[in-house]
C-alpha cells in the first residue's frame, strides 16, 4: 500500500516531461561548462563513480545530489529536480496536505 506522499511523487514523476534521459541532460550540461565528471563530483561532494553511474542511467540521484549538481552547474534546482522526474520535497508536502490540488493540476495539464 502506498502512502499518499508516495502516490503523489509517483504521479508527479509520471506527469513530468522527460524528452531525454536525465544522465544525458547532466552530461551535456557538464560538458558545455567544460567540467569533468571528477570535477563535478568533487564540487558536489560525491564520488566520481556516482556521477558516472547517474550519467550512464544506472542510478537515480538523490534530491540532495540533484541540488548539489544544480548549484555546481548554475541550473535552477527545481529544473534539475524536474528533469530527473522528481518533485521538490516542499511541493510533495504541499500536495500531501492538499489532495484537492492534485486533481486541479491534472485537470490543468489535460
XYZ file of N, CA and C in Angstrom, residues 1-16 85-106:
114
model
N 0.835 -1.181 0.000
C 0.000 0.000 0.000
C 0.882 1.246 0.000
N 0.602 2.141 -0.898
C 1.348 3.387 -0.994
C 0.786 4.413 -0.019
N 1.667 5.220 0.545
C 1.199 6.363 1.314
C 0.784 7.433 0.317
N 0.056 8.403 0.795
C -0.368 9.496 -0.079
C 0.845 10.201 -0.669
N 1.883 10.412 0.148
C 3.093 11.084 -0.342
C 3.758 10.279 -1.450
N 3.864 8.950 -1.287
C 4.469 8.110 -2.326
C 3.646 8.158 -3.606
N 2.336 8.126 -3.484
C 1.473 8.174 -4.656
C 1.618 9.508 -5.379
N 1.682 10.598 -4.615
C 1.840 11.912 -5.236
C 3.168 12.025 -5.964
N 4.237 11.509 -5.339
C 5.544 11.524 -6.000
C 5.484 10.748 -7.299
N 4.848 9.582 -7.267
C 4.749 8.741 -8.454
C 3.953 9.439 -9.555
N 2.839 10.047 -9.190
C 2.014 10.747 -10.168
C 2.757 11.947 -10.741
N 3.479 12.659 -9.899
C 4.234 13.825 -10.364
C 5.300 13.388 -11.363
N 6.025 12.314 -11.030
C 7.065 11.809 -11.935
C 6.467 11.408 -13.277
N 5.321 10.733 -13.236
C 4.691 10.265 -14.470
C 4.243 11.435 -15.338
N 3.862 12.541 -14.713
C 3.370 13.698 -15.463
C 4.485 14.569 -16.010
N 5.691 14.408 -15.490
C 6.795 15.262 -15.908
C 7.284 14.887 -17.309
N 12.770 13.886 -13.043
C 11.480 13.258 -12.767
C 11.126 13.266 -11.295
N 11.687 14.200 -10.560
C 11.450 14.281 -9.118
C 10.678 15.557 -8.798
N 9.911 15.489 -7.742
C 9.215 16.667 -7.250
C 10.000 17.221 -6.075
N 10.141 18.531 -6.002
C 10.779 19.105 -4.822
C 10.015 18.671 -3.569
N 10.732 18.367 -2.512
C 10.093 17.840 -1.305
C 9.040 18.799 -0.750
N 9.262 20.101 -0.887
C 8.251 21.030 -0.378
C 6.965 20.971 -1.193
N 7.074 20.700 -2.494
C 5.889 20.556 -3.339
C 5.122 19.289 -2.947
N 5.849 18.211 -2.703
C 5.211 16.958 -2.284
C 4.463 17.164 -0.969
N 5.084 17.891 -0.040
C 4.437 18.165 1.246
C 3.150 18.977 1.056
N 3.197 19.964 0.181
C 2.012 20.782 -0.089
C 0.911 19.917 -0.682
N 1.261 19.091 -1.663
C 0.261 18.230 -2.292
C -0.298 17.196 -1.323
N 0.546 16.708 -0.426
C 0.074 15.738 0.570
C -0.920 16.396 1.525
N -0.682 17.654 1.834
C -1.579 18.382 2.736
C -2.853 18.848 2.034
N -2.782 18.976 0.709
C -3.931 19.469 -0.071
C -4.199 18.550 -1.256
N -4.780 17.362 -1.013
C -5.037 16.416 -2.101
C -5.887 16.988 -3.234
N -6.702 17.989 -2.936
C -7.531 18.609 -3.967
C -6.677 19.276 -5.052
N -5.470 19.696 -4.694
C -4.601 20.349 -5.677
C -4.130 19.379 -6.760
N -3.939 18.116 -6.401
C -3.516 17.127 -7.409
C -4.527 17.036 -8.537
N -5.793 16.999 -8.159
C -6.849 16.915 -9.165
C -6.866 18.172 -10.043
N -6.703 19.324 -9.420
C -6.695 20.580 -10.181
C -5.500 20.633 -11.130
N -4.359 20.139 -10.675
C -3.168 20.128 -11.527
C -3.384 19.208 -12.717
N -3.929 18.031 -12.467
C -4.174 17.079 -13.564
C -5.158 17.652 -14.564
